[in-house]
mmCIF file of C-alpha atoms in Angstrom:
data_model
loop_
_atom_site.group_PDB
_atom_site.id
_atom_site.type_symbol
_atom_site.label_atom_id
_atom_site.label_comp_id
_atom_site.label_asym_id
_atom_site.label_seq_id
_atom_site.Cartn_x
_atom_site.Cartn_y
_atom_site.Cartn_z
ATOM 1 C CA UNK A 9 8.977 -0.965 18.805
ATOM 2 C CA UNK A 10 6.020 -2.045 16.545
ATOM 3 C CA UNK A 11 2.573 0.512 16.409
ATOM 4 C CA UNK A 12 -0.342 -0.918 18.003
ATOM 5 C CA UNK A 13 -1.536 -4.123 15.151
ATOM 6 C CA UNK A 14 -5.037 -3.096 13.760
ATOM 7 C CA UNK A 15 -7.835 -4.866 14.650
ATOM 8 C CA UNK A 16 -10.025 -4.722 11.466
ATOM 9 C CA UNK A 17 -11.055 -8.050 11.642
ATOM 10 C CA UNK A 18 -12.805 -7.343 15.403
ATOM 11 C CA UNK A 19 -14.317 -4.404 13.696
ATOM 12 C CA UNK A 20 -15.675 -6.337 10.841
ATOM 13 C CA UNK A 21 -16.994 -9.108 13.028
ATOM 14 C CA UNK A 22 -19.111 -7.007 14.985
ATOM 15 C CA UNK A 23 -20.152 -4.826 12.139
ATOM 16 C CA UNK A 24 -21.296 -8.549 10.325
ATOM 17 C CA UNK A 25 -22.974 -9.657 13.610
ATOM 18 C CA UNK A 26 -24.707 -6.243 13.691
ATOM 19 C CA UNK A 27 -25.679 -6.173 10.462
ATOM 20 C CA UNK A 28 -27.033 -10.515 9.954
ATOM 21 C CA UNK A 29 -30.304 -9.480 11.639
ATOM 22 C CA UNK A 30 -31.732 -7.576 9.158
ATOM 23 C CA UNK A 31 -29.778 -8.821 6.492
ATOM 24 C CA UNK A 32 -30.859 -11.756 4.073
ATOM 25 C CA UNK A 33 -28.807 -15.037 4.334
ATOM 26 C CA UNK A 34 -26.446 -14.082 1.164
ATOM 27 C CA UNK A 35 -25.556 -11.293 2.480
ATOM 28 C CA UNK A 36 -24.949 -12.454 6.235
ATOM 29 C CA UNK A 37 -22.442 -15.061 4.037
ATOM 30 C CA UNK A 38 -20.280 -11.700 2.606
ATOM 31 C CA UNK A 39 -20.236 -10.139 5.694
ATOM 32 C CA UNK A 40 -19.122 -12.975 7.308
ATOM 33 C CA UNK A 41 -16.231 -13.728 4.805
ATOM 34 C CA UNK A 42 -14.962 -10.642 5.356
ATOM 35 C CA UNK A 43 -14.017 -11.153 9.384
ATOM 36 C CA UNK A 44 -10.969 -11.812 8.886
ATOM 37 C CA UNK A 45 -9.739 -8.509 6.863
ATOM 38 C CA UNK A 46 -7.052 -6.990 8.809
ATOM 39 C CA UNK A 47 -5.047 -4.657 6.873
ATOM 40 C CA UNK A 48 -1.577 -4.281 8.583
ATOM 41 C CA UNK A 49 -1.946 -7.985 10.952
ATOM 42 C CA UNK A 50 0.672 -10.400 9.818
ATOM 43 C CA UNK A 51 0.848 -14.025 11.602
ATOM 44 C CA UNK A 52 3.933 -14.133 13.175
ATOM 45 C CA UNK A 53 3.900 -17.364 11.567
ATOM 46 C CA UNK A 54 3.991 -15.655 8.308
ATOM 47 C CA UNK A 55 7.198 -16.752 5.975
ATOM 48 C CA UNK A 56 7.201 -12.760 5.266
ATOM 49 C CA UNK A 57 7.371 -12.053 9.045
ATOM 50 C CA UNK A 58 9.747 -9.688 10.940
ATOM 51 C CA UNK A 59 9.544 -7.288 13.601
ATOM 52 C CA UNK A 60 9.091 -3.753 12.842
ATOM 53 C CA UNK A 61 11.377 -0.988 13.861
ATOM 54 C CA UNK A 62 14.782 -2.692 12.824
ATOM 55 C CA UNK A 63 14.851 -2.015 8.999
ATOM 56 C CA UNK A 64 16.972 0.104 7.150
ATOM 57 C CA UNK A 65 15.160 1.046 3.797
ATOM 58 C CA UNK A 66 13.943 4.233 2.485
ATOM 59 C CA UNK A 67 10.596 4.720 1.075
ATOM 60 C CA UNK A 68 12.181 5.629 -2.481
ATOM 61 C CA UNK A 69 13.532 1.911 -2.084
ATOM 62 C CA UNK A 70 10.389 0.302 -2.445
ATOM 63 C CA UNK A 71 8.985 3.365 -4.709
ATOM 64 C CA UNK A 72 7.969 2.713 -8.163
ATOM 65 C CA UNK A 73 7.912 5.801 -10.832
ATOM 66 C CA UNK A 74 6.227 6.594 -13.677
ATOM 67 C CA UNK A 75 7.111 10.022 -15.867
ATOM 68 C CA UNK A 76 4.115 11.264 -17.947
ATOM 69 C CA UNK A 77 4.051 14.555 -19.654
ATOM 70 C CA UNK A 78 3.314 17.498 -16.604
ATOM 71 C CA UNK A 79 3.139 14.339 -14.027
ATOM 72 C CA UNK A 80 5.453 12.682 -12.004
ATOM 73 C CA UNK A 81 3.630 9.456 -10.355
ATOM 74 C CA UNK A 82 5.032 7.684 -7.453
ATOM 75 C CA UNK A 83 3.795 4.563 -6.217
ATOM 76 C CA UNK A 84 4.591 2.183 -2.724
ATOM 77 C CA UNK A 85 2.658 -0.614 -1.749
ATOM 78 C CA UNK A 86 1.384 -0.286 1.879
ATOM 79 C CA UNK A 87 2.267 -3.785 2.289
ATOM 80 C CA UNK A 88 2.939 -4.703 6.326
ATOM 81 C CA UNK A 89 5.610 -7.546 5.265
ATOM 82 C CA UNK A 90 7.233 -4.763 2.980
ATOM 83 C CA UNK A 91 6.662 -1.823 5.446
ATOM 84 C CA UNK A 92 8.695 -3.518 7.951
ATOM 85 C CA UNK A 93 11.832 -3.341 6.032
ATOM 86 C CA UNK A 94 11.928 0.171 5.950
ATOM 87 C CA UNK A 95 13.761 2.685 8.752
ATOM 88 C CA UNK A 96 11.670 3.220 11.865
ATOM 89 C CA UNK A 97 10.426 6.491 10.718
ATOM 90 C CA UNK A 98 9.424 5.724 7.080
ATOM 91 C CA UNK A 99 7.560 2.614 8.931
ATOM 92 C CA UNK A 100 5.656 4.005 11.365
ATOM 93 C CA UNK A 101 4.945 7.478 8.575
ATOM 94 C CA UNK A 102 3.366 4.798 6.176
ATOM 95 C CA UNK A 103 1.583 2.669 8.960
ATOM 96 C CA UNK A 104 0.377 5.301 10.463
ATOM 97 C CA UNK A 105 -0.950 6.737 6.984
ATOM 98 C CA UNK A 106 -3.225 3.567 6.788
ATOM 99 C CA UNK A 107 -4.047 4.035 10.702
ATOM 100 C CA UNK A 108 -5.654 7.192 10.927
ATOM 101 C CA UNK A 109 -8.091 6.299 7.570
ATOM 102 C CA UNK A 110 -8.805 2.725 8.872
ATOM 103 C CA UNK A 111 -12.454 3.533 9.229
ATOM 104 C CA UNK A 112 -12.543 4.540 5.649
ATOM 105 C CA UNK A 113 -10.906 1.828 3.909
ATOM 106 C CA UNK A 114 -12.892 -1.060 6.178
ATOM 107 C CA UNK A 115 -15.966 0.715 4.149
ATOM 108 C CA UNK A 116 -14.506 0.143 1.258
ATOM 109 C CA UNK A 117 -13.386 -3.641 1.652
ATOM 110 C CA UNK A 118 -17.380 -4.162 3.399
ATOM 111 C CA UNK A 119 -18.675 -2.444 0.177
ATOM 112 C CA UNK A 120 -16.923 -4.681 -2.427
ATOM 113 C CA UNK A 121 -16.475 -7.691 -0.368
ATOM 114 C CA UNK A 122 -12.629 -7.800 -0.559
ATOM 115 C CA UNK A 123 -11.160 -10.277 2.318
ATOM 116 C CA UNK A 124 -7.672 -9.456 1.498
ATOM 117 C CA UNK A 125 -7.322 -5.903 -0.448
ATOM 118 C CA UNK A 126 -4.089 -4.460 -2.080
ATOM 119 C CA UNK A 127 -3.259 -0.721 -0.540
ATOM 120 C CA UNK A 128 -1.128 1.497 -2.838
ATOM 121 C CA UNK A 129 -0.169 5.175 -1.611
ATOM 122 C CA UNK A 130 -0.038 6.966 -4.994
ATOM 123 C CA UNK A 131 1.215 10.559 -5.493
ATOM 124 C CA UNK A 132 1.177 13.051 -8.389
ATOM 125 C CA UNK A 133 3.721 15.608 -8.509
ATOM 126 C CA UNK A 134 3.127 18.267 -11.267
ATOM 127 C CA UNK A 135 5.850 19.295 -13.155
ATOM 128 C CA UNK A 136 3.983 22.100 -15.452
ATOM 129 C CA UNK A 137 1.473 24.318 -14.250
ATOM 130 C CA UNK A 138 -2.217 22.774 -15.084
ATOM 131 C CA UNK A 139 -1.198 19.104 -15.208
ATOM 132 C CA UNK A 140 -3.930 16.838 -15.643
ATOM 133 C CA UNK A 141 -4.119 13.581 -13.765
ATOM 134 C CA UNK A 142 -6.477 10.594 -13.145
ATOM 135 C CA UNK A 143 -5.892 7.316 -10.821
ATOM 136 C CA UNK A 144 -8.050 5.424 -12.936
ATOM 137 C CA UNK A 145 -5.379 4.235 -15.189
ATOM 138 C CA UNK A 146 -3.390 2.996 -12.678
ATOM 139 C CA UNK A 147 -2.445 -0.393 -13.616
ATOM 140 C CA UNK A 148 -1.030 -2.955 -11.133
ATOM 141 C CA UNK A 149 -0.008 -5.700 -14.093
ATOM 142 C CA UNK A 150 1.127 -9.700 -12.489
ATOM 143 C CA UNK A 151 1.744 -13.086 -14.528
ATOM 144 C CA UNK A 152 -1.748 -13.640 -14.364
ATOM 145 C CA UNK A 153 -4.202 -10.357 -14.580
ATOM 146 C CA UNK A 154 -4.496 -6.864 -14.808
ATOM 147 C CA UNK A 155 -5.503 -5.360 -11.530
ATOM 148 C CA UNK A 156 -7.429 -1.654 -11.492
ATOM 149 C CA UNK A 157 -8.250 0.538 -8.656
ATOM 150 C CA UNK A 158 -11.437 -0.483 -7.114
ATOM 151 C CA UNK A 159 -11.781 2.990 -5.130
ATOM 152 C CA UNK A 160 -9.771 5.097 -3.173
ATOM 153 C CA UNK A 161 -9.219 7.407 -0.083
ATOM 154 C CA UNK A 162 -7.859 10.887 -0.699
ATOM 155 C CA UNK A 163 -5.230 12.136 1.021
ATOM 156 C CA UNK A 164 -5.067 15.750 0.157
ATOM 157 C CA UNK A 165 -7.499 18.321 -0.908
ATOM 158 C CA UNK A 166 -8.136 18.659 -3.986
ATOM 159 C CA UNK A 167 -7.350 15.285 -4.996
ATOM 160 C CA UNK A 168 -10.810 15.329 -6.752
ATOM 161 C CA UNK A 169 -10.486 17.386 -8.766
ATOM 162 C CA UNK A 170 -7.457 15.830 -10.832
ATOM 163 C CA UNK A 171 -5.621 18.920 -12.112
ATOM 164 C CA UNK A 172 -1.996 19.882 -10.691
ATOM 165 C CA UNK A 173 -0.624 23.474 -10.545
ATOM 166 C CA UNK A 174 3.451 22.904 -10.924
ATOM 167 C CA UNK A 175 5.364 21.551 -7.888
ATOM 168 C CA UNK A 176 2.103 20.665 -6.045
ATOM 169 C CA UNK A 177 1.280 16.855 -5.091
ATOM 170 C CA UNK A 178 -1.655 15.076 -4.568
ATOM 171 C CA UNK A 179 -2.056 11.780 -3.335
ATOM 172 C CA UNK A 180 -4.693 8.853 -2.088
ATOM 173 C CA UNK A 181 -4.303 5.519 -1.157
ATOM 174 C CA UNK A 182 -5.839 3.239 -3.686
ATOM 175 C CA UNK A 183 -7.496 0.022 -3.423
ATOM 176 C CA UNK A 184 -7.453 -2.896 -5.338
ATOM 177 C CA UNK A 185 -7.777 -6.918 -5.603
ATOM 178 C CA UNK A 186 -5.303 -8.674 -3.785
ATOM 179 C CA UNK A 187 -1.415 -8.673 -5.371
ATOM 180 C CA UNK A 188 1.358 -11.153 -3.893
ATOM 181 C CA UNK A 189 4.109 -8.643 -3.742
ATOM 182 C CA UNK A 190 6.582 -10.758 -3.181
ATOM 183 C CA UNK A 191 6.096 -11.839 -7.144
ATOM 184 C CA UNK A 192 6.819 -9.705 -9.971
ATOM 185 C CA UNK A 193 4.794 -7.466 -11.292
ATOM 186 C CA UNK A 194 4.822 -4.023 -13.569
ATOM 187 C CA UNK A 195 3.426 -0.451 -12.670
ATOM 188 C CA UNK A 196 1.781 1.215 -15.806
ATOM 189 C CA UNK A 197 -0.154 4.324 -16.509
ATOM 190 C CA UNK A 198 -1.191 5.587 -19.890
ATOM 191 C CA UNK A 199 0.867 2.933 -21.623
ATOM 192 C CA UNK A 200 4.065 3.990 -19.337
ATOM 193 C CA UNK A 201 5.846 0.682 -17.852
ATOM 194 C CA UNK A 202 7.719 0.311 -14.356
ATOM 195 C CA UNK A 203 9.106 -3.098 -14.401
ATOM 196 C CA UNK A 204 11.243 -1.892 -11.282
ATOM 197 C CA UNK A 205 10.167 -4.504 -9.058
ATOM 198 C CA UNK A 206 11.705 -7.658 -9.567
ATOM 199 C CA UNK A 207 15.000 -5.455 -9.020
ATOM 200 C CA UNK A 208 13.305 -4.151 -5.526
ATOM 201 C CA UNK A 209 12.372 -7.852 -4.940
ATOM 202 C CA UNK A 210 16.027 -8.899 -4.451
ATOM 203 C CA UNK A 211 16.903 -5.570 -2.152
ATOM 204 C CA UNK A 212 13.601 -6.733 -0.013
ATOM 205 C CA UNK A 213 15.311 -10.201 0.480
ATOM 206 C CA UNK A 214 18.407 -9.185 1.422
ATOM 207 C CA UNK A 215 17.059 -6.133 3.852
ATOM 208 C CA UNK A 216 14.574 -8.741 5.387
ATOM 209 C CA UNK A 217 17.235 -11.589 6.121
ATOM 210 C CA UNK A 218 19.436 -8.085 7.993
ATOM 211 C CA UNK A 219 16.442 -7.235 9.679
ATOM 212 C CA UNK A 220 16.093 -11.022 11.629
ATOM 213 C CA UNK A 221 19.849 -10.936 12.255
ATOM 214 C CA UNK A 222 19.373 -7.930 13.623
ATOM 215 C CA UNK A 223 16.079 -8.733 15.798
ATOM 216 C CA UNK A 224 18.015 -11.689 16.719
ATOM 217 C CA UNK A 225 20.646 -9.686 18.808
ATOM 218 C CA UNK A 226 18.065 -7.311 19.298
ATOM 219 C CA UNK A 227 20.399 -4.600 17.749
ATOM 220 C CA UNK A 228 19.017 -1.454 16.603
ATOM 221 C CA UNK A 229 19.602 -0.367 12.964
ATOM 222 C CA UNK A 230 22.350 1.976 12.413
ATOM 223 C CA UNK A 231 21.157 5.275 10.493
ATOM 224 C CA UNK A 232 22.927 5.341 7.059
ATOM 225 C CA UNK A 233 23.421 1.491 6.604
#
């Protein structure tokens, strides 16, 4: 039931073996580091590991929130060991999301030399007419940094110009340092906390250890559980 795994790090190889003739010997080094990036390939090895397509979650399960005046901002981390928690559609909606703008977020990672980015859908949902916005100020805070977009892919038109009419939504996928979700950590945006996710941490637990039962007896998941 799992989508097609993507193969980033095949692209990335050959883009770094294409690219190490005419490159100098530093930069040949970068490249190289950077063969491994896969966005949504998990190990099945992986202590995070389950099979997609038997998780029961919603997306506003794993959704973080953040009320500013004219804005509401929603953010989910497009994390594959989170992803796979969620219902079948919600999974393969998100997946899929990442999918289809693959080629532009592997320029990214080559660009800034990340081996092992963070990938945040973020939303804005205006709630007055002429709402201003910008995804600058999104700040992904742990127990041991502050982590800032690095760039980002927009999702809708318009997104670039960071002004909301009311009830309209505009969204990207951001991109950022690496973040162990599976820690703590708190959402902020113009001095606006979400310290939601320790909470989510424990639903993510107990959804994963369902989902192996349920792999286990190869039993489907049962819509409204």
């Amino acid at each position: 039931m799992s989508p097609r795994p993507l193969t980033l790090g095949v692209l990335l190889s050959t883009l770094a073996a294409c690219a190490s003739a005419g490159s100098t010997p530093g930069s040949a080094v970068a490249a190289q580091s950077m063969s491994d990036t896969a966005f949504f390939t998990i190990d099945s090895t992986h202590a995070r590991y389950v099979p997609a397509g038997f998780g029961t979650l919603r997306q506003d399960d794993i959704a973080l929130k953040i009320g500013l005046p004219g804005v509401q901002v929603r953010v989910v981390p497009l994390d594959e060991t989170v992803l796979r928690l969620l219902a079948p559609d919600s999974y393969r909606a998100l997946h899929d999301l990442v999918e289809n703008r693959r080629d532009a977020l592997l320029a990214i990672a080559r660009r800034y030399t990340l081996r092992n980015p963070s990938l945040w859908y973020v939303s804005f949902y205006g709630v007055q007419q002429d709402a201003r916005f910008n995804p600058t100020e999104l700040v992904i805070a742990t127990s041991s940094r502050e982590h800032r977009p690095i760039d980002l892919v927009p999702l809708t038109p318009g997104f670039g110009e960071q002004r909301l009419q009311q009830r309209e939504t505009q969204s990207a996928i951001i991109v950022m340092e690496e973040i162990d979700t599976a820690q703590p950590f708190t959402v902020q945006m113009e001095g606006i906390r979400n310290r939601a996710w320790e909470t989510t941490l424990r639903i993510i637990e107990r959804e994963r250890a369902l989902v192996r039962s349920r792999a286990a007896g190869e039993r489907p998941p049962t819509p409204g559980s």
